[in-house]
C-alpha positions as a LaTeX table, in Angstrom:
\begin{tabular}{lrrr}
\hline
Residue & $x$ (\AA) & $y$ (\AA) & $z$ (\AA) \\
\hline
Unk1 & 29.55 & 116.64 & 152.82 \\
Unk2 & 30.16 & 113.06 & 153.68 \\
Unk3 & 33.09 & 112.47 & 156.72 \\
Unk4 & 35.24 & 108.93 & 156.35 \\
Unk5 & 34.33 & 105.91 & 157.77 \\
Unk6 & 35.32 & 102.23 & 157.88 \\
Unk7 & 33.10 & 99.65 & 158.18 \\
Unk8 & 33.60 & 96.41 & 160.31 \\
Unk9 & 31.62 & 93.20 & 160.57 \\
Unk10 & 32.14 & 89.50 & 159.97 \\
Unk11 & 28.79 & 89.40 & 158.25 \\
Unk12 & 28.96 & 92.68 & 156.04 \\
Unk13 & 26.46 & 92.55 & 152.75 \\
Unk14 & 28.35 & 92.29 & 149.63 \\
Unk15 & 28.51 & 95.23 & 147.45 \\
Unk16 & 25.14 & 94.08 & 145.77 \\
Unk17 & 23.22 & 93.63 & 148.97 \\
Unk18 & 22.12 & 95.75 & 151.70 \\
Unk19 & 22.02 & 95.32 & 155.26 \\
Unk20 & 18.58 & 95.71 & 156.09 \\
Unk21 & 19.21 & 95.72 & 160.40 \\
Unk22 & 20.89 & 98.58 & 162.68 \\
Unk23 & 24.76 & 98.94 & 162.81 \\
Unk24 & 26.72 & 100.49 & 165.56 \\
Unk25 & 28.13 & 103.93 & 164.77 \\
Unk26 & 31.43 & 104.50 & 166.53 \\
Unk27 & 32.61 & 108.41 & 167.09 \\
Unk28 & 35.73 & 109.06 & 168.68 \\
Unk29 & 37.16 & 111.59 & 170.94 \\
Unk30 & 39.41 & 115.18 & 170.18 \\
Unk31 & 42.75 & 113.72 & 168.99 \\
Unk32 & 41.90 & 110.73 & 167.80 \\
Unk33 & 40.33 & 108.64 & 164.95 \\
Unk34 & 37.71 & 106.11 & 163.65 \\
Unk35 & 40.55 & 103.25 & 164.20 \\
Unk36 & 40.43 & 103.87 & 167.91 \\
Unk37 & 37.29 & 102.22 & 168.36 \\
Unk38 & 38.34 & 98.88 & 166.30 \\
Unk39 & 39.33 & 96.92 & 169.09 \\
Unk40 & 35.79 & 97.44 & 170.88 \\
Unk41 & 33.86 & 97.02 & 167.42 \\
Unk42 & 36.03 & 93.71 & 166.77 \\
Unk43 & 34.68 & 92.38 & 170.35 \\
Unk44 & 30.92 & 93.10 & 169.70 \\
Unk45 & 29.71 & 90.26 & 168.23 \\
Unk46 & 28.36 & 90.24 & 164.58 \\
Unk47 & 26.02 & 93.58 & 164.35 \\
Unk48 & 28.39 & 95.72 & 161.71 \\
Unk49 & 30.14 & 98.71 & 162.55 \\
Unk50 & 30.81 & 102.11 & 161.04 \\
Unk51 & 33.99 & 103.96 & 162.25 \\
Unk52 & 33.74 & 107.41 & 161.47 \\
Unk53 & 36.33 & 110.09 & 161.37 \\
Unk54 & 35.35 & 113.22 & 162.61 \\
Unk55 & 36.30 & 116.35 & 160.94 \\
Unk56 & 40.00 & 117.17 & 161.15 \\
Unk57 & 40.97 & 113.71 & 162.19 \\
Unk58 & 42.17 & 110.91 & 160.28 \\
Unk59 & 41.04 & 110.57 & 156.96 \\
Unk60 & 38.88 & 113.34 & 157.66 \\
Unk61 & 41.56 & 116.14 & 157.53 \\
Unk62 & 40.29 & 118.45 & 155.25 \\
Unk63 & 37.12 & 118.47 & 156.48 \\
Unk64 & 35.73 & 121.44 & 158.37 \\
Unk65 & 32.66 & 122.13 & 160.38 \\
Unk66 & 31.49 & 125.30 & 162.42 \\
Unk67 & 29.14 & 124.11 & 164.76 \\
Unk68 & 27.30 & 121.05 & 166.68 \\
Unk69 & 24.49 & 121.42 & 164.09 \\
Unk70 & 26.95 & 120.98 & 161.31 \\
Unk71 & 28.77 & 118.37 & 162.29 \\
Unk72 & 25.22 & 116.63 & 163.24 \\
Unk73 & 24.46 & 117.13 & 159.28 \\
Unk74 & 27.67 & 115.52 & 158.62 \\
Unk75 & 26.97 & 112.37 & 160.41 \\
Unk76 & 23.45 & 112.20 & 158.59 \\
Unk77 & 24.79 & 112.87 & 155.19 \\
Unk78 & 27.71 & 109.96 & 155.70 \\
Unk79 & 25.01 & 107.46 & 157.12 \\
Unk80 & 22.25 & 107.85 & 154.24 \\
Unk81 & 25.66 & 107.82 & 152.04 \\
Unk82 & 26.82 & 104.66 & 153.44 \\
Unk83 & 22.52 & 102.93 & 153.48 \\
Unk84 & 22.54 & 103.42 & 157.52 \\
Unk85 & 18.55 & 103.41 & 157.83 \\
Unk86 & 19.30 & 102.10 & 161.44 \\
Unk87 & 21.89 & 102.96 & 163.80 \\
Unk88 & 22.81 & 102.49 & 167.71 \\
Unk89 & 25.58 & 105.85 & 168.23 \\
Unk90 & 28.30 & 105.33 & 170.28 \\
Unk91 & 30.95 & 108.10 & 171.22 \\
Unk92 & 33.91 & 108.93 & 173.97 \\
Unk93 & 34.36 & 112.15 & 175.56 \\
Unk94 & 33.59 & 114.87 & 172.09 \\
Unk95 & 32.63 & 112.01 & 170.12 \\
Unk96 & 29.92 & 111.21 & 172.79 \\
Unk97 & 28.78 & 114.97 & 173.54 \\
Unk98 & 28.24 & 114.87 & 169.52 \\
Unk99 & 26.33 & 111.66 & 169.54 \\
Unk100 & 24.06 & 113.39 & 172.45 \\
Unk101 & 23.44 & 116.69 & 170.58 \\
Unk102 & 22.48 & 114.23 & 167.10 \\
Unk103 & 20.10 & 112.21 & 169.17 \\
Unk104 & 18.72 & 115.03 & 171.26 \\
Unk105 & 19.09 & 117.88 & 168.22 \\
Unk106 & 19.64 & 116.49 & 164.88 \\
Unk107 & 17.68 & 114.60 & 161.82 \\
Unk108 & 18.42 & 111.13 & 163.60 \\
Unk109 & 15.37 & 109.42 & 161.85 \\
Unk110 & 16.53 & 105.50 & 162.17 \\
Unk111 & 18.07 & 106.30 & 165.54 \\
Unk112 & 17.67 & 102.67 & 168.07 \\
Unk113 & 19.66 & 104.10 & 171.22 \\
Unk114 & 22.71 & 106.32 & 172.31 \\
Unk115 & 26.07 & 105.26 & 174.61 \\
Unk116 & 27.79 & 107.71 & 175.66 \\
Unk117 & 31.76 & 107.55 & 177.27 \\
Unk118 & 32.79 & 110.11 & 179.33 \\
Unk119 & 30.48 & 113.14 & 177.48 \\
Unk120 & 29.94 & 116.04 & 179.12 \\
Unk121 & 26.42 & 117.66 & 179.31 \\
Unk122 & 27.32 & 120.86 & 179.03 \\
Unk123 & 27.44 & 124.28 & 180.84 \\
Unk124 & 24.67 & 125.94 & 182.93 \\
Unk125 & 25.48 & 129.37 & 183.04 \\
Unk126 & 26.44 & 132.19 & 180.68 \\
Unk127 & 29.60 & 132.52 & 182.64 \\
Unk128 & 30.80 & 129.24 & 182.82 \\
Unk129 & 30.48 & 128.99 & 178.82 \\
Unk130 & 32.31 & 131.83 & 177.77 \\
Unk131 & 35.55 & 131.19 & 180.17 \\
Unk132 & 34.89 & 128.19 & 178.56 \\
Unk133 & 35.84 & 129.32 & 175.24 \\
Unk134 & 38.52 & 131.86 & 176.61 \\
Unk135 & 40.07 & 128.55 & 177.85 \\
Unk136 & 39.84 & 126.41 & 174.57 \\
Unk137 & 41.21 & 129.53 & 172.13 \\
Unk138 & 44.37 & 129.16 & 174.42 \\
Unk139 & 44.36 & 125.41 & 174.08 \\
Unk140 & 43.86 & 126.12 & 170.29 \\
Unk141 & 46.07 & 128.66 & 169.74 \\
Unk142 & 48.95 & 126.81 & 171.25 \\
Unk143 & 47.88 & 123.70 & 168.73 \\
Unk144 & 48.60 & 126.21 & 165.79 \\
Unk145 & 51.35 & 127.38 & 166.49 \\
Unk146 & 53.51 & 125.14 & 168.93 \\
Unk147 & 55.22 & 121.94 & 168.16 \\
Unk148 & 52.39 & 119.11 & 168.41 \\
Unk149 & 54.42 & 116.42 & 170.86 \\
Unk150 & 55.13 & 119.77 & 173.16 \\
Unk151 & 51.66 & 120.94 & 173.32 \\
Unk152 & 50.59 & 117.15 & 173.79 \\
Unk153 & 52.29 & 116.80 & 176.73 \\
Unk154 & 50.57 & 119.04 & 178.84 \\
Unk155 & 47.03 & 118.13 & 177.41 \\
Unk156 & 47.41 & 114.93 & 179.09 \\
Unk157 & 48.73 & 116.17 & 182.14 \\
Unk158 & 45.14 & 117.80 & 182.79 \\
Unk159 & 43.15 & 116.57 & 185.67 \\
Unk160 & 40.34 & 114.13 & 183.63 \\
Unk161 & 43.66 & 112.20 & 182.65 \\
Unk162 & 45.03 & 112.08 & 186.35 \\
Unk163 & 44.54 & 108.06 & 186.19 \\
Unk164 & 47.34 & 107.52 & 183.53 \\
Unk165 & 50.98 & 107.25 & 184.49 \\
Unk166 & 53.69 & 108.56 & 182.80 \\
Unk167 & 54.69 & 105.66 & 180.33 \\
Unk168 & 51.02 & 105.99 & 179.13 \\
Unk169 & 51.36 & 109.30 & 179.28 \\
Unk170 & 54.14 & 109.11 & 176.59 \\
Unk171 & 52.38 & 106.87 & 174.80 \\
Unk172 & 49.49 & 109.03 & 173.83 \\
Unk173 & 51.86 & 111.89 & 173.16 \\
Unk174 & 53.61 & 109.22 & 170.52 \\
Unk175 & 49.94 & 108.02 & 169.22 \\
Unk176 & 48.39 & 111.27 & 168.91 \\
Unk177 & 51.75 & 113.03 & 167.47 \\
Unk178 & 50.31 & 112.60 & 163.85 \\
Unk179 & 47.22 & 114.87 & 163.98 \\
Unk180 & 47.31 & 118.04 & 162.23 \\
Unk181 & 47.42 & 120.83 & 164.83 \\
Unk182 & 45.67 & 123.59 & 163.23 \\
Unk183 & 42.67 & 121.30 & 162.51 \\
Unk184 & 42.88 & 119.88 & 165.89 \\
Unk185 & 42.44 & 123.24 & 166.99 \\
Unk186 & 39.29 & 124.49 & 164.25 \\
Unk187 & 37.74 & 121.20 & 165.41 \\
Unk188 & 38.35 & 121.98 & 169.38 \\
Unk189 & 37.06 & 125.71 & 168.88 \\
Unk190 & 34.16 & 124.65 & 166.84 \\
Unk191 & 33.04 & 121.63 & 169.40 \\
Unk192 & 33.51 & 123.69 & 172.70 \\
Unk193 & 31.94 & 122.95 & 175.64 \\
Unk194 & 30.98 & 126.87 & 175.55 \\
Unk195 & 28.96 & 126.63 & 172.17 \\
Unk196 & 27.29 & 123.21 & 172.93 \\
Unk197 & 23.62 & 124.01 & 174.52 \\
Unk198 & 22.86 & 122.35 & 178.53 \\
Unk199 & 21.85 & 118.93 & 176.93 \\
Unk200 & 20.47 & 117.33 & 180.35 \\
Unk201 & 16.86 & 118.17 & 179.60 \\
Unk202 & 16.73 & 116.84 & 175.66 \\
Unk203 & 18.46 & 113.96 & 177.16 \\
Unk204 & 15.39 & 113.20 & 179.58 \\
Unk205 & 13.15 & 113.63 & 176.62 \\
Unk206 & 14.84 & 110.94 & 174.47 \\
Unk207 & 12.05 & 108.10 & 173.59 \\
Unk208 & 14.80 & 105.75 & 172.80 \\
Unk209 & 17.23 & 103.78 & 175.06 \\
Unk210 & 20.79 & 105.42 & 176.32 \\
Unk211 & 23.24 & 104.53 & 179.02 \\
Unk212 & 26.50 & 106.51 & 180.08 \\
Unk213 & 29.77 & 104.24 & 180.90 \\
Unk214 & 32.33 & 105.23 & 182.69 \\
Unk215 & 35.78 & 103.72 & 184.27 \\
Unk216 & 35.61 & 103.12 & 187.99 \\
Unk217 & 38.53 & 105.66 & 187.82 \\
Unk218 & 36.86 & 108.59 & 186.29 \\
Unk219 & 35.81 & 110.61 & 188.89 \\
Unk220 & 34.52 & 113.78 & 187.50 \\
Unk221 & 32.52 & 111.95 & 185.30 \\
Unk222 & 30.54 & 108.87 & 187.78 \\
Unk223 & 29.94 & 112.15 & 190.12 \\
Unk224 & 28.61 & 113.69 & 187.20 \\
Unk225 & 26.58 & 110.79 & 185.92 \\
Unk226 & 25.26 & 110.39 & 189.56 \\
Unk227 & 24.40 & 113.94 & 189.98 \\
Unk228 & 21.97 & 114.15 & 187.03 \\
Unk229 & 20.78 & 110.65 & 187.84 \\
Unk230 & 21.88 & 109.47 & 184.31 \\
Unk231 & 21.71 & 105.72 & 183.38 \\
Unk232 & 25.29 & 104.75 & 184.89 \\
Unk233 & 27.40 & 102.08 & 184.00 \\
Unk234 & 31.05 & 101.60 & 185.53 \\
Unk235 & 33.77 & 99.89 & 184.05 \\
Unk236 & 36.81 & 98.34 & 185.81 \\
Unk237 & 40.47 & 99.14 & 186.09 \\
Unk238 & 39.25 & 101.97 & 183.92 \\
Unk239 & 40.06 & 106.19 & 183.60 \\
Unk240 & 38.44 & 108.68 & 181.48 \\
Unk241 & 39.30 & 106.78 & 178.28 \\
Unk242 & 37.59 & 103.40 & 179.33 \\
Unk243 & 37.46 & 101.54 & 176.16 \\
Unk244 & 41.12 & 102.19 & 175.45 \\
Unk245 & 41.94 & 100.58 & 178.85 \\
Unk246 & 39.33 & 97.83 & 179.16 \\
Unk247 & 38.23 & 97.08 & 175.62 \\
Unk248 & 36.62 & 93.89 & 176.67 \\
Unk249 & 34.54 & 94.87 & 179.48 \\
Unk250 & 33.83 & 98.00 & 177.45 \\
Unk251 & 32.61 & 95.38 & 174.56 \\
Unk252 & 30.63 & 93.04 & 176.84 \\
Unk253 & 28.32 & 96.35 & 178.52 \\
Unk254 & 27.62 & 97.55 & 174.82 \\
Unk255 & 26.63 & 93.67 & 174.02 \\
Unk256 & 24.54 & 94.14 & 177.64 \\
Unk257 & 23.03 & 97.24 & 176.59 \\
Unk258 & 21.97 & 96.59 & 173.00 \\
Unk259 & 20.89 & 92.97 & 174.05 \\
Unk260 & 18.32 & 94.55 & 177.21 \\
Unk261 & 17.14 & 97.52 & 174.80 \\
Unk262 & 16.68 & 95.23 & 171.74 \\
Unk263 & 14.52 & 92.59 & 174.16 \\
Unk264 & 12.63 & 95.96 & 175.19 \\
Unk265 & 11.56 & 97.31 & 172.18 \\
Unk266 & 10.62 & 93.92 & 171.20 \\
Unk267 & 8.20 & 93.49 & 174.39 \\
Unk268 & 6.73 & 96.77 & 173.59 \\
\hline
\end{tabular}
């Protein structure tokens, strides 16, 4: 089961060619969809892009998936659909905690590096995970069954949004009023933060490059990053959804990134 995508690039093969180096694979966060990441792609120079929508989302409504592993044989099925032999994965907040469980847990043959927005790790304890998924059936729930722009409204008024202000506030209640609430809420039940494993040690395994941004803004995140010692980088004038607020400085640290890993493997 394949999930739509777009695909970006000034230099994209025709239909009878094939693009023999790595693209960047964009995943987006809970709520949103492929398109958010088109302003970032559009600023990254000419390596081709592949916006995905993740179940649920976008053009990917009336797709379904039950757990990290299945939406990690997803992704594989739409790259090898779409000739992907070599990838970079990018993803914000779910999107990234679903680009770490591919590269740490999934068939990610053709993989060349990870960046990660704003993903969380995981959960340490048995405890933790289960409230955990008490507290996303009650964010679910209330996605089935109350009016979306209501429910909205208090999603961003939790604490990793504290950075917006209130027009912005309204503005992602406005941009996020199309989604489908009762697949917002399969997709938000399925992706928990309770069923994903403690990824910290996989991610100190990986053999290929990763970095973690974050805006100078999101707090619970940088402390988070710095805790675990994970390869940090902070964007400016930035919250929890960096690349939404800063899409060029967001662009130029991928550029960074893939330019200093690129130059690495190459010395190796």
């Amino acid at each position: 089961m394949t999930l739509a995508c777009r695909k970006l690039g000034s230099h994209l093969p025709s239909s009878t060619q094939q693009h023999t180096g790595p693209w960047v694979v964009w995943l987006h966060g809970l709520l949103g969809s492929g398109q958010d990441w088109q302003p970032v792609a559009e600023l990254c120079g000419d390596m081709p892009s592949l916006l995905v929508d993740l179940p649920g989302h976008g053009e990917s409504l009336s797709q379904t998936t039950h757990s990290f592993a299945d939406i990690s044989h997803q992704l594989t099925q739409t790259l090898q659909a779409n000739g992907i032999r070599q990838y970079w994965l990018a993803g914000y907040s779910l999107g990234g905690r679903i680009a770490m469980y591919h590269a740490c847990y999934g068939s990610h043959h053709g993989l060349q590096g990870l960046i990660v927005e704003g993903g969380n790790l995981g959960l340490a304890s048995n405890e933790l995970r289960q409230a955990r998924l008490q507290h996303d059936h009650q964010w679910a729930q209330r996605f089935r069954l109350e009016p979306l722009p209501q429910v909205l409204a208090d999603w961003y008024q939790q604490a990793v949004f504290a950075d917006l202000d209130r027009q912005q506030r309204k503005q992602l209640v406005s941009l996020r009023a199309n989604n489908h609430g009762p697949a917002v809420a399969d997709m938000l039940e399925a992706t928990s933060l309770g069923h994903q494993p403690w990824l910290l040690p996989a991610l100190q395994r990986l053999t290929v490059p990763y970095t973690y941004l974050c805006g100078d803004r999101d707090h619970k995140f940088q402390q988070l990053a710095e805790q675990y010692q994970l390869p940090l980088r902070i964007l400016a004038r930035a919250g929890h959804n960096a690349h939404r607020a800063n899409p060029g400085a967001f662009a130029a640290q991928v550029q960074s990134f893939l330019s200093q890993s690129s130059l690495l493997t190459l010395s190796r």
